[in-house]
Amino acid sequence: MADEVTRIIVIPLRDARLAPRSRRTERAVKEVRKAIMRHMKVDAEHVWIDKTVNEKVWENGIRNPPTKITVKAVKFDDGLVEVSLADKKE
């Protein structure tokens, strides 16, 4: 627990608009994973995205993902990064 690193990250999802309409939200989820990998310096298999983040990205359907999302990333001792929605207060 001593080596936990917590960060609040605003992830831009505008690149998802470059994908075809029927794949935009799928691309947005990949963009979330890619941004977390870049900021927390881990591999793709060490990123765990919470169900709430997935539901937030998918709430407008497959064609209209949000343009940005604010998440909280916690990196544990074993290198696993857990991504969840950030609270409004933080």
Coordinates of C-alpha atoms in Angstrom, one line a residue:
M1 CA 0.0 0.0 0.0
A2 CA 2.9 2.3 0.5
D3 CA 3.7 2.5 -3.2
E4 CA 0.2 3.4 -4.5
V5 CA 0.1 6.2 -7.0
T6 CA -3.2 8.0 -7.6
R7 CA -3.9 10.5 -10.4
I8 CA -6.9 12.3 -11.7
I9 CA -6.6 12.4 -15.5
V10 CA -8.8 14.2 -18.1
I11 CA -8.7 12.0 -21.2
P12 CA -9.6 13.6 -24.5
L13 CA -11.7 11.2 -26.7
R14 CA -11.9 13.4 -29.8
D15 CA -9.8 10.9 -31.9
A16 CA -12.7 8.5 -31.6
R17 CA -14.5 10.8 -34.2
L18 CA -12.0 9.6 -36.8
A19 CA -13.4 6.1 -36.6
P20 CA -16.5 5.1 -38.6
R21 CA -19.8 6.0 -36.9
S22 CA -20.5 2.4 -36.0
R23 CA -17.2 2.0 -34.1
R24 CA -16.6 5.3 -32.4
T25 CA -17.3 4.2 -28.8
E26 CA -15.2 1.1 -29.2
R27 CA -12.4 3.4 -30.3
A28 CA -13.0 5.7 -27.3
V29 CA -12.5 2.8 -24.9
K30 CA -9.2 2.0 -26.6
E31 CA -8.2 5.6 -26.3
V32 CA -8.9 5.5 -22.5
R33 CA -6.7 2.4 -22.2
K34 CA -3.9 4.0 -24.4
A35 CA -3.9 7.2 -22.3
I36 CA -3.7 5.3 -19.1
M37 CA -0.8 3.2 -20.5
R38 CA 1.0 6.4 -21.5
H39 CA 0.5 8.3 -18.2
M40 CA 1.0 5.4 -15.8
K41 CA 3.7 3.7 -17.8
V42 CA 2.2 0.2 -17.8
D43 CA 1.3 -2.4 -20.5
A44 CA -2.2 -3.0 -21.8
E45 CA -2.7 -6.2 -19.7
H46 CA -2.0 -4.2 -16.5
V47 CA -4.9 -1.7 -17.1
W48 CA -8.3 -2.6 -15.5
I49 CA -11.1 -0.3 -16.5
D50 CA -14.0 -0.1 -14.1
K51 CA -17.6 -0.9 -15.2
T52 CA -18.7 2.7 -14.4
V53 CA -16.1 4.2 -16.9
N54 CA -17.3 1.8 -19.6
E55 CA -21.0 2.7 -18.9
K56 CA -20.1 6.4 -19.0
V57 CA -18.4 6.1 -22.4
W58 CA -21.3 4.0 -23.8
E59 CA -24.2 6.0 -22.4
N60 CA -24.9 7.8 -25.7
G61 CA -24.6 4.7 -27.8
I62 CA -22.0 3.5 -30.3
R63 CA -22.1 6.7 -32.5
N64 CA -21.7 9.5 -29.9
P65 CA -19.0 8.9 -27.3
P66 CA -18.2 11.9 -25.0
T67 CA -15.4 14.2 -26.2
K68 CA -13.6 13.9 -22.9
I69 CA -13.8 11.9 -19.7
T70 CA -12.3 12.5 -16.2
V71 CA -11.0 9.4 -14.5
K72 CA -9.1 8.4 -11.4
A73 CA -6.2 6.0 -12.0
V74 CA -4.7 4.1 -9.0
K75 CA -1.4 2.2 -9.6
F76 CA -0.8 -0.6 -7.1
D77 CA 2.4 -2.2 -6.0
D78 CA 2.2 -5.1 -8.4
G79 CA 1.8 -2.7 -11.4
L80 CA -1.9 -3.1 -11.9
V81 CA -3.7 0.2 -12.7
E82 CA -7.4 0.5 -11.8
V83 CA -9.3 3.1 -13.7
S84 CA -12.6 4.5 -12.3
L85 CA -14.7 7.6 -12.7
A86 CA -13.4 10.6 -10.8
D87 CA -15.7 12.2 -8.2
K88 CA -17.0 15.6 -9.0
K89 CA -15.5 17.0 -5.7
E90 CA -11.9 16.3 -6.7

